Short mmCIF file of C-alpha atoms in Angstrom, two decimals:
data_model
loop_
_atom_site.label_atom_id
_atom_site.label_comp_id
_atom_site.label_asym_id
_atom_site.label_seq_id
_atom_site.Cartn_x
_atom_site.Cartn_y
_atom_site.Cartn_z
CA MET A 1 170.60 33.31 103.57
CA ALA A 2 173.67 35.44 104.05
CA ALA A 3 173.06 34.98 107.78
CA LEU A 4 174.01 31.36 107.63
CA LEU A 5 177.30 32.28 106.07
CA TRP A 6 177.94 35.02 108.61
CA ARG A 7 177.04 33.04 111.70
CA PRO A 8 180.17 30.92 111.80
CA ALA A 9 182.20 34.04 110.97
CA GLY A 10 180.67 35.89 113.85
CA ARG A 11 181.10 33.15 116.35
CA TYR A 12 184.55 31.97 115.50
CA GLY A 13 186.17 34.07 112.85
CA LEU A 14 186.19 37.49 114.44
CA ARG A 15 188.14 36.40 117.47
CA GLY A 16 191.11 35.79 115.27
CA ARG A 17 192.60 33.16 117.47
CA LEU A 18 191.24 30.01 115.95
CA GLY A 19 192.97 28.39 113.03
CA PRO A 20 191.45 28.16 109.60
CA GLN A 21 190.76 24.46 110.10
CA LEU A 22 188.22 25.09 112.82
CA CYS A 23 186.59 27.81 110.78
CA ILE A 24 186.17 25.58 107.77
CA ARG A 25 184.78 22.74 109.81
CA HIS A 26 182.18 24.99 111.42
CA ALA A 27 181.46 26.79 108.18
CA VAL A 28 180.60 23.63 106.25
CA PRO A 29 176.80 23.35 106.72
CA LEU A 30 176.02 26.16 104.31
CA GLY A 31 173.63 24.39 102.00
CA THR A 32 170.37 24.67 103.89
CA SER A 33 167.59 25.99 101.78
CA ALA A 34 166.21 29.44 102.39
CA LYS A 35 162.91 27.97 103.57
CA GLU A 36 164.53 25.82 106.25
CA ASP A 37 166.61 28.69 107.40
CA LYS A 38 163.60 30.99 107.66
CA GLU A 39 161.61 28.39 109.56
CA ARG A 40 164.46 27.77 111.97
CA CYS A 41 164.91 31.47 112.58
CA ARG A 42 161.20 32.03 113.13
CA ASN A 43 160.78 29.07 115.44
CA LYS A 44 163.73 30.16 117.50
CA ASN A 45 162.47 33.70 117.79
CA ALA A 46 158.87 32.74 118.44
CA GLY A 47 159.78 31.21 121.76
CA LEU A 48 162.00 34.05 122.87
CA ASN A 49 159.31 36.77 122.90
CA ARG A 50 161.72 39.39 121.72
CA PRO A 51 160.35 42.88 121.18
CA ILE A 52 160.16 43.73 117.49
CA SER A 53 162.38 46.56 116.40
CA PRO A 54 160.41 49.51 115.00
CA TYR A 55 160.85 49.34 111.28
CA ILE A 56 157.65 50.48 109.61
CA THR A 57 157.11 53.71 111.44
CA ILE A 58 160.66 55.00 111.55
CA HIS A 59 161.76 54.47 107.96
CA SER A 60 161.95 57.74 106.09
CA TRP A 61 159.64 57.51 103.10
CA SER A 62 160.98 57.36 99.59
CA LEU A 63 159.12 57.59 96.29
CA PRO A 64 159.75 53.97 95.22
CA MET A 65 158.59 52.79 98.64
CA ALA A 66 155.38 54.80 98.42
CA MET A 67 154.74 53.63 94.86
CA SER A 68 155.25 50.02 95.83
CA ILE A 69 152.87 50.04 98.77
CA SER A 70 150.34 52.01 96.74
CA HIS A 71 150.56 49.39 94.01
CA ARG A 72 149.75 46.75 96.60
CA ALA A 73 147.00 48.84 98.21
CA THR A 74 145.30 49.63 94.88
CA GLY A 75 145.59 45.98 93.90
CA ILE A 76 143.89 44.85 97.08
CA ALA A 77 141.18 47.51 96.71
CA LEU A 78 140.53 46.56 93.09
CA SER A 79 140.38 42.85 93.96
CA ALA A 80 137.95 43.62 96.76
CA GLY A 81 135.79 45.59 94.33
CA VAL A 82 135.79 42.83 91.72
CA SER A 83 135.03 40.15 94.32
CA LEU A 84 132.26 42.26 95.78
CA PHE A 85 130.82 42.67 92.31
CA GLY A 86 131.03 38.96 91.55
CA LEU A 87 129.58 37.90 94.87
CA SER A 88 126.74 40.41 94.60
CA ALA A 89 125.91 39.03 91.17
CA LEU A 90 125.54 35.61 92.79
CA LEU A 91 123.78 36.62 95.97
CA LEU A 92 121.70 39.74 95.37
CA PRO A 93 118.36 39.58 93.58
CA GLY A 94 117.48 41.62 90.54
CA THR A 95 119.48 42.77 87.56
CA PHE A 96 122.31 45.25 87.36
CA GLU A 97 120.00 47.84 85.86
CA SER A 98 117.66 47.62 88.82
CA TYR A 99 120.53 48.74 91.03
CA LEU A 100 121.47 51.59 88.75
CA GLU A 101 117.93 53.00 88.69
CA PRO A 102 117.84 54.35 92.26
CA VAL A 103 121.28 55.90 91.79
CA LYS A 104 120.06 57.57 88.60
CA ALA A 105 116.95 58.76 90.41
CA LEU A 106 119.12 60.59 92.94
CA CYS A 107 119.93 63.07 90.16
CA LEU A 108 123.38 63.75 91.57
CA GLY A 109 125.16 66.83 90.29
CA PRO A 110 127.64 66.42 87.45
CA VAL A 111 130.55 67.48 89.65
CA LEU A 112 129.77 64.72 92.13
CA ILE A 113 129.38 62.15 89.39
CA HIS A 114 132.58 63.31 87.74
CA SER A 115 134.48 63.07 91.04
CA ALA A 116 133.04 59.63 91.72
CA LYS A 117 134.15 58.43 88.30
CA PHE A 118 137.62 59.85 88.92
CA ALA A 119 137.74 58.14 92.31
CA LEU A 120 136.81 54.84 90.68
CA ALA A 121 139.17 55.18 87.74
CA PHE A 122 142.24 56.37 89.63
CA PRO A 123 143.12 53.15 91.52
CA LEU A 124 142.69 51.18 88.31
CA MET A 125 144.84 53.56 86.27
CA PHE A 126 147.53 53.83 88.92
CA HIS A 127 147.72 50.05 89.29
CA THR A 128 147.82 49.63 85.51
CA TRP A 129 150.58 52.16 84.84
CA ASN A 130 152.60 51.03 87.84
CA GLY A 131 152.07 47.45 86.64
CA ILE A 132 153.62 48.41 83.30
CA GLN A 133 156.56 49.86 85.22
CA HIS A 134 156.90 46.52 87.05
CA LEU A 135 156.80 44.58 83.79
CA MET A 136 159.49 46.86 82.43
CA TRP A 137 161.63 46.10 85.48
CA ASP A 138 161.03 42.39 84.96
CA LEU A 139 162.52 42.80 81.50
CA GLY A 140 165.55 44.29 83.20
CA ARG A 141 165.00 47.82 81.93
CA GLY A 142 164.95 51.08 83.82
CA LEU A 143 166.52 49.83 87.02
CA THR A 144 168.90 52.68 87.86
CA THR A 145 167.82 55.05 90.63
CA GLN A 146 167.38 57.94 88.23
CA GLN A 147 165.28 55.88 85.84
CA VAL A 148 163.16 54.56 88.69
CA THR A 149 162.43 58.09 89.91
CA ARG A 150 161.65 59.28 86.39
CA SER A 151 159.33 56.38 85.62
CA ALA A 152 157.60 56.79 89.00
CA VAL A 153 156.81 60.41 88.17
CA ALA A 154 155.65 59.33 84.71
CA VAL A 155 153.34 56.74 86.29
CA LEU A 156 151.81 59.34 88.59
CA VAL A 157 151.30 61.88 85.83
CA LEU A 158 149.83 59.29 83.46
CA SER A 159 147.52 57.98 86.19
CA VAL A 160 146.09 61.42 86.90
CA LEU A 161 145.72 62.26 83.21
CA SER A 162 144.14 58.95 82.21
CA SER A 163 141.78 58.97 85.21
CA ALA A 164 140.69 62.48 84.30
CA GLY A 165 140.25 61.36 80.72
CA LEU A 166 138.19 58.36 81.71
CA ALA A 167 136.08 60.40 84.10
CA ALA A 168 135.28 62.80 81.29
CA LEU A 169 134.00 60.01 79.03
CA MET B 1 167.35 30.80 90.15
CA ALA B 2 170.85 32.00 90.79
CA CYS B 3 171.87 34.02 93.82
CA VAL B 4 175.17 35.73 94.43
CA TRP B 5 176.35 36.03 98.00
CA ARG B 6 179.19 38.13 99.29
CA LEU B 7 181.48 36.96 102.02
CA SER B 8 183.94 39.19 103.77
CA ALA B 9 187.23 37.54 104.48
CA LEU B 10 188.59 38.34 107.87
CA CYS B 11 192.18 39.18 108.55
CA GLY B 12 194.18 38.01 111.52
CA ALA B 13 195.47 40.38 114.15
CA ARG B 14 199.06 40.38 113.03
CA GLY B 15 201.59 38.54 110.97
CA GLY B 16 199.12 38.07 108.13
CA ARG B 17 197.34 35.22 109.87
CA ALA B 18 194.26 35.36 107.78
CA LEU B 19 190.99 33.64 108.48
CA PHE B 20 188.78 33.08 105.55
CA LEU B 21 185.85 30.86 104.93
CA ARG B 22 185.98 28.38 102.14
CA THR B 23 182.85 26.79 100.84
CA PRO B 24 183.24 23.32 99.44
CA VAL B 25 180.41 21.77 97.50
CA VAL B 26 177.41 21.62 99.79
CA ARG B 27 174.28 19.51 99.48
CA PRO B 28 174.72 18.38 95.89
CA ALA B 29 171.13 17.24 95.78
CA GLN B 30 169.80 20.73 96.16
CA LEU B 31 172.44 23.36 95.69
CA SER B 32 175.78 23.50 94.03
CA ALA B 33 178.22 26.13 95.12
CA PHE B 34 181.47 27.12 93.52
CA LEU B 35 183.98 29.80 94.30
CA GLN B 36 184.54 32.29 91.59
CA ASP B 37 187.78 33.71 92.83
CA GLN B 38 190.17 31.43 94.68
CA PRO B 39 191.76 33.60 97.36
CA ALA B 40 195.50 33.50 98.01
CA PRO B 41 196.62 32.76 101.58
CA GLY B 42 196.61 35.87 103.72
CA TRP B 43 194.32 37.59 101.26
CA CYS B 44 191.79 39.96 102.75
CA GLY B 45 188.92 41.05 100.65
CA ILE B 46 185.57 40.04 99.25
CA GLN B 47 184.73 36.55 98.08
CA HIS B 48 181.85 35.83 95.79
CA ILE B 49 179.92 32.62 96.12
CA HIS B 50 177.56 31.53 93.44
CA LEU B 51 174.72 29.32 94.54
CA SER B 52 172.47 27.90 91.88
CA PRO B 53 169.73 25.39 92.53
CA SER B 54 169.79 22.27 90.42
CA HIS B 55 167.36 19.36 90.25
CA HIS B 56 165.08 21.29 92.58
CA SER B 57 161.51 20.84 91.42
CA GLY B 58 160.21 23.46 93.86
CA SER B 59 162.12 26.23 92.19
CA LYS B 60 160.97 25.14 88.74
CA ALA B 61 157.35 25.41 89.84
CA ALA B 62 158.03 28.80 91.38
CA SER B 63 159.74 29.98 88.21
CA LEU B 64 156.80 28.85 86.08
CA HIS B 65 154.42 30.57 88.48
CA TRP B 66 156.38 33.79 88.12
CA THR B 67 156.25 33.61 84.33
CA GLY B 68 152.56 32.76 84.45
CA GLU B 69 151.89 35.83 86.56
CA ARG B 70 153.60 38.09 84.01
CA VAL B 71 151.77 36.45 81.08
CA VAL B 72 148.39 36.96 82.77
CA SER B 73 149.29 40.58 83.56
CA VAL B 74 150.11 41.28 79.92
CA LEU B 75 146.89 39.55 78.84
CA LEU B 76 144.87 41.70 81.20
CA LEU B 77 146.66 44.79 79.91
CA GLY B 78 145.59 43.89 76.39
CA LEU B 79 142.03 43.14 77.41
CA LEU B 80 141.40 46.63 78.80
CA PRO B 81 141.50 48.49 75.47
CA ALA B 82 139.81 45.51 73.81
CA ALA B 83 136.91 45.86 76.27
CA TYR B 84 136.57 49.50 75.38
CA LEU B 85 137.01 49.29 71.63
CA ASN B 86 135.40 45.93 70.94
CA PRO B 87 133.04 44.88 73.72
CA SER B 88 131.72 41.39 73.19
CA SER B 89 130.80 38.21 74.98
CA ALA B 90 134.23 36.73 74.32
CA VAL B 91 135.91 39.75 75.91
CA ASP B 92 133.48 39.51 78.84
CA TYR B 93 134.39 35.92 79.64
CA SER B 94 138.10 36.49 79.03
CA LEU B 95 137.98 39.44 81.39
CA ALA B 96 136.22 37.35 84.01
CA ALA B 97 138.86 34.63 83.80
CA VAL B 98 141.94 36.83 83.59
CA LEU B 99 140.71 39.27 86.23
CA SER B 100 139.97 36.47 88.70
CA LEU B 101 143.31 34.78 88.09
CA HIS B 102 145.33 37.98 88.31
CA SER B 103 143.70 39.03 91.58
CA HIS B 104 143.99 35.47 92.94
CA TRP B 105 147.72 35.35 92.31
CA GLY B 106 148.22 38.91 93.49
CA LEU B 107 146.44 38.33 96.78
CA GLY B 108 148.37 35.07 97.07
CA GLN B 109 151.60 37.09 97.09
CA VAL B 110 150.17 39.36 99.80
CA VAL B 111 149.30 36.31 101.93
CA THR B 112 152.78 34.86 101.42
CA ASP B 113 154.35 38.14 102.46
CA TYR B 114 152.39 38.81 105.60
CA VAL B 115 151.15 35.48 106.94
CA HIS B 116 154.06 33.56 108.41
CA ASN B 117 152.52 30.85 110.55
CA ASP B 118 152.31 27.66 108.50
CA THR B 119 148.74 26.69 109.44
CA MET B 120 147.52 30.27 109.16
CA GLN B 121 149.00 30.49 105.67
CA LYS B 122 147.29 27.27 104.60
CA THR B 123 143.95 28.53 105.90
CA ALA B 124 144.40 31.93 104.30
CA LYS B 125 145.32 30.36 100.96
CA ALA B 126 142.30 28.05 101.14
CA GLY B 127 140.02 30.98 101.93
CA LEU B 128 141.55 32.93 99.07
CA LEU B 129 140.95 30.05 96.67
CA ALA B 130 137.30 29.91 97.73
CA LEU B 131 136.96 33.68 97.27
CA SER B 132 138.55 33.63 93.83
CA ALA B 133 136.45 30.67 92.72
CA LEU B 134 133.27 32.41 93.89
CA THR B 135 134.34 35.65 92.22
CA PHE B 136 134.95 33.87 88.94
CA ALA B 137 131.62 32.06 89.23
CA GLY B 138 129.87 35.32 90.01
CA LEU B 139 131.43 37.11 87.06
CA CYS B 140 130.52 34.28 84.68
CA TYR B 141 126.99 34.24 86.08
CA PHE B 142 126.80 37.98 85.49
CA ASN B 143 128.07 37.56 81.95
CA TYR B 144 125.50 34.87 81.25
CA HIS B 145 122.39 36.09 83.01
CA ASP B 146 122.91 39.81 83.06
CA VAL B 147 124.30 42.40 80.69
CA GLY B 148 127.96 41.33 80.93
CA ILE B 149 131.03 43.17 82.27
CA CYS B 150 131.72 45.49 79.32
CA LYS B 151 128.11 46.60 79.02
CA ALA B 152 127.81 47.01 82.79
CA VAL B 153 130.77 49.38 82.92
CA ALA B 154 129.37 51.31 79.96
CA MET B 155 126.00 51.62 81.73
CA LEU B 156 127.64 52.69 84.96
CA TRP B 157 129.63 55.33 83.11
CA LYS B 158 126.58 56.71 81.35
CA LEU B 159 125.01 57.60 84.72
#
């Protein structure tokens, strides 16, 4: 929304020759909502076929950035798992036990089972601890850069420890 | 929701002929804007504009949605230890409901972020609603006809 305040400045203000009156007149329509502004911008750009500036691949990675996208990725993965589980309950025949039997019959080694449990628990634990960090931010706490870095490290450490703990159960 | 915007005032080339943007009240039906610091003529610096929506039902709904998301998250957080320490049918059904709602709203945010085309967004949201409804139905069915979520996780873990 800052763009709609800057646009008149860019077009008229920077030249420094026009009087304040003209600026004010052209600066008046500032009250468009964010949604209208976004739509207008997108519609204008859609027709122009402009190449998109590289922004995902060239950004240097930071810890908060990685944590944020991991939170989203684990969330999507967990939702997919839950939906898969729910849909299978509706669509597949037999009971849950009947699906566990063949897996039990495989007699997989304890290391493999342990690793599988860790792999299942880790996304859940990471998403949970990172979620707590988000809720803390929503309360307005821990927002300085140093606190964010510290809490991110705490989330990672807690995730690994709790996943290991759960896998050992 | 209140937003604070910064405006740079621009200075003229010489003789202190300053150009600065003033914002009178705009669109009273939706937004009300007021200047916090009235600049003196020829002043060059930063102006702060405070825009706060008023009488805008859309933002009230959005605000409630936001609060609802946090409430559901906290509920889910509480249900996890409850499922471990006190597994029961009540916890099973609560988990089914809260899990479905939390993932529905979460995926809804993902759709809002990445799907920009208006029709595509409507379709994606409709598909998401169907998926969430089916997931919830499936989880409830599992709770009713099969061992239930808590017991299922316990059985899986005992492998």
